[in-house]
Tab-separated table of C-alpha atoms and ligand atoms in Angstrom:
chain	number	residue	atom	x	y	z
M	1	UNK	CA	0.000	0.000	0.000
M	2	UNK	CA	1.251	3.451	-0.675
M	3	UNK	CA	3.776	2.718	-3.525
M	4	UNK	CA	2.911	3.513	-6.965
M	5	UNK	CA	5.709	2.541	-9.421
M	6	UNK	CA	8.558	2.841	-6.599
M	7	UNK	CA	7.329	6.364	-4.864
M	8	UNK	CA	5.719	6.046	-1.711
M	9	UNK	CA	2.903	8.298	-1.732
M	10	UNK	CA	2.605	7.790	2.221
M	11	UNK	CA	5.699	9.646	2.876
M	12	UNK	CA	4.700	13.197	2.380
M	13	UNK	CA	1.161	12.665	4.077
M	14	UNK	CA	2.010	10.569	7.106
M	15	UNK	CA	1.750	12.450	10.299
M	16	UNK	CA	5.251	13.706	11.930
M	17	UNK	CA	5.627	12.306	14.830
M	18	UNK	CA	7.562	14.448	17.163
M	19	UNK	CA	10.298	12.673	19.683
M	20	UNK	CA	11.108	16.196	21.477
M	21	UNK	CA	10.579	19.765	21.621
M	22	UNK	CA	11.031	21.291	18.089
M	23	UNK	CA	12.550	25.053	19.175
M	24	UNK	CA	11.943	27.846	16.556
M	25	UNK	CA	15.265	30.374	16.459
M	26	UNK	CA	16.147	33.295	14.524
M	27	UNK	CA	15.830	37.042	14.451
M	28	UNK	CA	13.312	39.300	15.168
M	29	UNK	CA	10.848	39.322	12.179
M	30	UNK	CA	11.992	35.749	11.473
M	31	UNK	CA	8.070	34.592	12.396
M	32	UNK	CA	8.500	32.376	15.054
M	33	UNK	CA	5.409	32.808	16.723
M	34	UNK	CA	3.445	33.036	13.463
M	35	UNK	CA	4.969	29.799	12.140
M	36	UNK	CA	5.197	28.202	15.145
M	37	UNK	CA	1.788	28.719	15.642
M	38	UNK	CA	0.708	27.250	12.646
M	39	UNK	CA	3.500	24.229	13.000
M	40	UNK	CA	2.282	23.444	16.203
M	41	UNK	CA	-1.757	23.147	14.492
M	42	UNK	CA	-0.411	20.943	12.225
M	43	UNK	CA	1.545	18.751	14.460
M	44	UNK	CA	-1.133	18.632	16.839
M	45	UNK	CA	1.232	19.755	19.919
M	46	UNK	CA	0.962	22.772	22.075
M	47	UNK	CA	2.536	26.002	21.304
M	48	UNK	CA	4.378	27.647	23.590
M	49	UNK	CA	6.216	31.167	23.581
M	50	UNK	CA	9.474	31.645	25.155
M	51	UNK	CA	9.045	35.306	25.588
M	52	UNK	CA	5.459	35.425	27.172
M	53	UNK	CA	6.782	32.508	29.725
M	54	UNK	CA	9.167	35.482	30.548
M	55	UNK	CA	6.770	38.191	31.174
M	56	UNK	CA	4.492	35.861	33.333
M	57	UNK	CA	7.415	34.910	35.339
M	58	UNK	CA	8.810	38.254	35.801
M	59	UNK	CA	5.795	39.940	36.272
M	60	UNK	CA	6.248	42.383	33.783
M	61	UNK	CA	7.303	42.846	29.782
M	62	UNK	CA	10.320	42.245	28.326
M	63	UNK	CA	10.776	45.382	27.496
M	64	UNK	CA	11.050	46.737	31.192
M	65	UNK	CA	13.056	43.584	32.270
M	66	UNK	CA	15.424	45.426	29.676
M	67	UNK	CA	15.013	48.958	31.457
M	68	UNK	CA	14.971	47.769	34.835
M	69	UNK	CA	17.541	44.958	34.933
M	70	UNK	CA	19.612	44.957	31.739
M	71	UNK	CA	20.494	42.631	28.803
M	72	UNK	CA	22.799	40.286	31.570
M	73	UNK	CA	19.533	39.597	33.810
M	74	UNK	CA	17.171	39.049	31.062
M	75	UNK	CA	19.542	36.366	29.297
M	76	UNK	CA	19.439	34.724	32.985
M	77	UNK	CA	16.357	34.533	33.183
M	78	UNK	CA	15.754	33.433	29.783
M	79	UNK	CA	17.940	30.828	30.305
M	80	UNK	CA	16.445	29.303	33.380
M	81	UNK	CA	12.613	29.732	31.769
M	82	UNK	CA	13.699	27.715	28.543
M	83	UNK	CA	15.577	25.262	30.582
M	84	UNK	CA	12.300	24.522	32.353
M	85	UNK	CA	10.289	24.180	29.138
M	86	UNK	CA	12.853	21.737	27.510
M	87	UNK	CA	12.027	19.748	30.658
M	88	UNK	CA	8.100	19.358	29.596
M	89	UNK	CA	6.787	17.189	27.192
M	90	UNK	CA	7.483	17.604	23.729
M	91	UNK	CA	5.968	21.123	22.373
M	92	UNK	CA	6.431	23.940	19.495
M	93	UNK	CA	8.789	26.461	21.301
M	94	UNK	CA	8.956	29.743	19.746
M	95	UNK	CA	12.238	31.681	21.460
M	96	UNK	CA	13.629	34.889	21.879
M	97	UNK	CA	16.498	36.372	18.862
M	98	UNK	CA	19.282	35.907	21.233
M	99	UNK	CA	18.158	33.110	23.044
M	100	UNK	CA	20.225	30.407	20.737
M	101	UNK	CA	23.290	33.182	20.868
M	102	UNK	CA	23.509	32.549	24.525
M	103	UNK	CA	25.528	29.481	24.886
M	104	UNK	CA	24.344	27.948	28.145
M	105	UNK	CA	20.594	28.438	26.352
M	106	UNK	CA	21.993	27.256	23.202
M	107	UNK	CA	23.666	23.842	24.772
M	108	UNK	CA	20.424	23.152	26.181
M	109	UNK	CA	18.287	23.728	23.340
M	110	UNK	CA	20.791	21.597	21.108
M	111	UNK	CA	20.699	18.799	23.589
M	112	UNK	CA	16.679	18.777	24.258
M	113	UNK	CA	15.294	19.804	21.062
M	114	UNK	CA	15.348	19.605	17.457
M	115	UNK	CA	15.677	23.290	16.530
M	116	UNK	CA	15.047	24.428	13.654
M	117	UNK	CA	16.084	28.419	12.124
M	118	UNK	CA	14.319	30.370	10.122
M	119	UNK	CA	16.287	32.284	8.084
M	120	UNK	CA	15.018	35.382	6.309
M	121	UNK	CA	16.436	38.558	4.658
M	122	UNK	CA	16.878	42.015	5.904
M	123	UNK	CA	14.163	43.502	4.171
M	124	UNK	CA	11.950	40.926	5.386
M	125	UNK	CA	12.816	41.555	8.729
M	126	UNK	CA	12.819	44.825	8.575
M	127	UNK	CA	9.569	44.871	6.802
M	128	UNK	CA	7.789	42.607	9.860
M	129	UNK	CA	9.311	44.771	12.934
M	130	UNK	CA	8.954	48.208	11.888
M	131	UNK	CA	4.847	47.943	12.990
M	132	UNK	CA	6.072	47.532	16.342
M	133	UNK	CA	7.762	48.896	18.721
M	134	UNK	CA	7.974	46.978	22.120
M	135	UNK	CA	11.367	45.033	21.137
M	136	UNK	CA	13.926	46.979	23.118
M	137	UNK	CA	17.249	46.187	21.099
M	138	UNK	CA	15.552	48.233	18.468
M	139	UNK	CA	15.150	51.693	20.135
M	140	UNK	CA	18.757	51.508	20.462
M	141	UNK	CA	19.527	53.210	17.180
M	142	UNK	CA	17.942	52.928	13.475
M	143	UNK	CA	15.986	49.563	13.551
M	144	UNK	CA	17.248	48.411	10.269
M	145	UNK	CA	20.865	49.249	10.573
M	146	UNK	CA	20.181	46.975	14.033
M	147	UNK	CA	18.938	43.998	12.710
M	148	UNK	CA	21.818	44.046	9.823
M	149	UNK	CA	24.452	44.527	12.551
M	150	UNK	CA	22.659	41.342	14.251
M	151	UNK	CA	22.467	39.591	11.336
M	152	UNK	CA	26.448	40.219	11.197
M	153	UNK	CA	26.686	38.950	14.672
M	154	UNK	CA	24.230	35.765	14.946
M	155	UNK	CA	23.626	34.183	11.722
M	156	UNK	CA	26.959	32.063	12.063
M	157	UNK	CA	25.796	30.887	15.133
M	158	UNK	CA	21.955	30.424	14.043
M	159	UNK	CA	23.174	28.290	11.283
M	160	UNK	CA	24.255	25.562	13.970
M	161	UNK	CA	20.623	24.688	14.288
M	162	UNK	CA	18.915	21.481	13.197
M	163	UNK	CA	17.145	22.364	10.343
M	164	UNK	CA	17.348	25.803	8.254
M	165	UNK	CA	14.514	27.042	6.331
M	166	UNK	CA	13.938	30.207	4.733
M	167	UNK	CA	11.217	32.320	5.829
M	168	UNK	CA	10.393	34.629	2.933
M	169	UNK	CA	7.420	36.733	2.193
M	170	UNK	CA	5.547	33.855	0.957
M	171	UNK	CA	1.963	32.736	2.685
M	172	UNK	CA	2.916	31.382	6.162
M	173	UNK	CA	0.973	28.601	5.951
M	174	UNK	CA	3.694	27.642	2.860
M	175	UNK	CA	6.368	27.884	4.977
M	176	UNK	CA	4.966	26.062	7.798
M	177	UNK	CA	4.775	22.917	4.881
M	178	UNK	CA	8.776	23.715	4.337
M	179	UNK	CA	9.334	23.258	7.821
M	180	UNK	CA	7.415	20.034	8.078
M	181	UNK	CA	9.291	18.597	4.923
M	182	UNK	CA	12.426	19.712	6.610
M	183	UNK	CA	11.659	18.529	9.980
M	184	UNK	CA	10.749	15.344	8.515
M	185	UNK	CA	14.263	14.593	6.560
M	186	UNK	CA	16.078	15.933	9.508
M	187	UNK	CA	14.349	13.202	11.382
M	188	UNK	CA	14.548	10.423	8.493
M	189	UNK	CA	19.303	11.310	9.136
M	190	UNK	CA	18.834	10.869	12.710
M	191	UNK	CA	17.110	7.151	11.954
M	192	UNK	CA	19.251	6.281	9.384
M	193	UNK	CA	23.255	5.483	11.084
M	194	UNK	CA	26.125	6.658	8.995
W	201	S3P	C1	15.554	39.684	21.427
W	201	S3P	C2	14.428	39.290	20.753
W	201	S3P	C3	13.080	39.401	21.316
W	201	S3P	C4	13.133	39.383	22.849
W	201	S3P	C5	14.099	40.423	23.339
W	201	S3P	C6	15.522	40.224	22.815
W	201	S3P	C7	16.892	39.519	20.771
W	201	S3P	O1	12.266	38.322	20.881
W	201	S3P	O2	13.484	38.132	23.345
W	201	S3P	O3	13.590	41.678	22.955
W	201	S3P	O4	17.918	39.549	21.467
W	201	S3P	O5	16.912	39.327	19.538
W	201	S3P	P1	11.716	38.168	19.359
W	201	S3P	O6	12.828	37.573	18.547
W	201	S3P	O7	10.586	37.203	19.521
W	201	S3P	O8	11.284	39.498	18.909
């Protein structure tokens, strides 16, 4: 069943079954939330933000975490909130831009999780952030000059993760599907030994 002249048709329907947390990195803009969102849907898990696990456990938004605190305490506590959601049962976890850059966070998230980057252009970015302004790295400075210096700065270290898609200006729902494939060969090289 399911092979029709040598191609399996099942392959690309089957459901994904997920052995662990799949953790969503990337910058700013990158649509973590709003793929994660939709990945989660799909894979029938919950969906859980890394950020808004923040807030609730400091009490307050990131943003004055920032102001009141600094960068240092906000990575801290970053690091112990993810560290306790790579300890529940397998979920969609949307993080934080500089969560993978830490590497205490990023150790943890490489040994718990399949994580996965979406990678996406400057204009892109720029295009999704500039509607908001709560993310404190960008009020320090122009916004786009920002993101390009972070780009500078993190995508070497982003493009340690897992799986890399690229999250374009395309329909999100499309590149939820490119995540899924993804996830899915990532998986298939984990199964298979060398
Ligand atoms: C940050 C990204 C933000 C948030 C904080 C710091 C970063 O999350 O964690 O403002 O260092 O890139 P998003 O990537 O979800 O905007």
């Amino acid at each position: 069943m399911g092979d029709i002249h040598g191609f399996n048709v099942m392959d690309a329907r089957s459901p994904l079954s997920l052995p662990r947390t799949v953790a969503l990195v990337g910058l700013m803009g990158a649509g973590k939330s709003a793929i994660g969102k939709r990945l989660a849907m799909r894979l029938g898990l919950p969906f859980v933000d890394a950020d808004d696990e923040i807030e609730r456990a400091a009490g307050c938004s990131i943003a004055e975490i920032f102001e009141k605190y600094g960068e240092a305490d906000f990575r801290a506590g970053e690091r112990r909130v993810i560290s306790r959601l790579l300890d529940e049962s397998p979920h969609v976890l949307s993080t934080g831009g500089g969560a993978y850059i830490d590497p205490e966070t990023r150790a943890l998230m490489r040994a718990k999780a399949v994580t996965v980057w979406l990678r996406a252009e400057l204009d892109v970015l720029f295009d999704r952030v500039r509607k908001r302004a709560h993310r404190p790295l960008l009020r320090n400075g122009d916004p786009k000059e920002v993101l390009a210096r972070l780009m500078t700065q993190r995508y070497p270290i982003y493009a340690e993760a897992d799986v890399v898609v690229d999250s374009t200006a395309q329909p999100a729902d499309r590149t939820t599907e490119q995540v899924i494939e993804a996830l899915r060969a990532h998986l298939q090289t984990e199964k298979t030994p060398a």
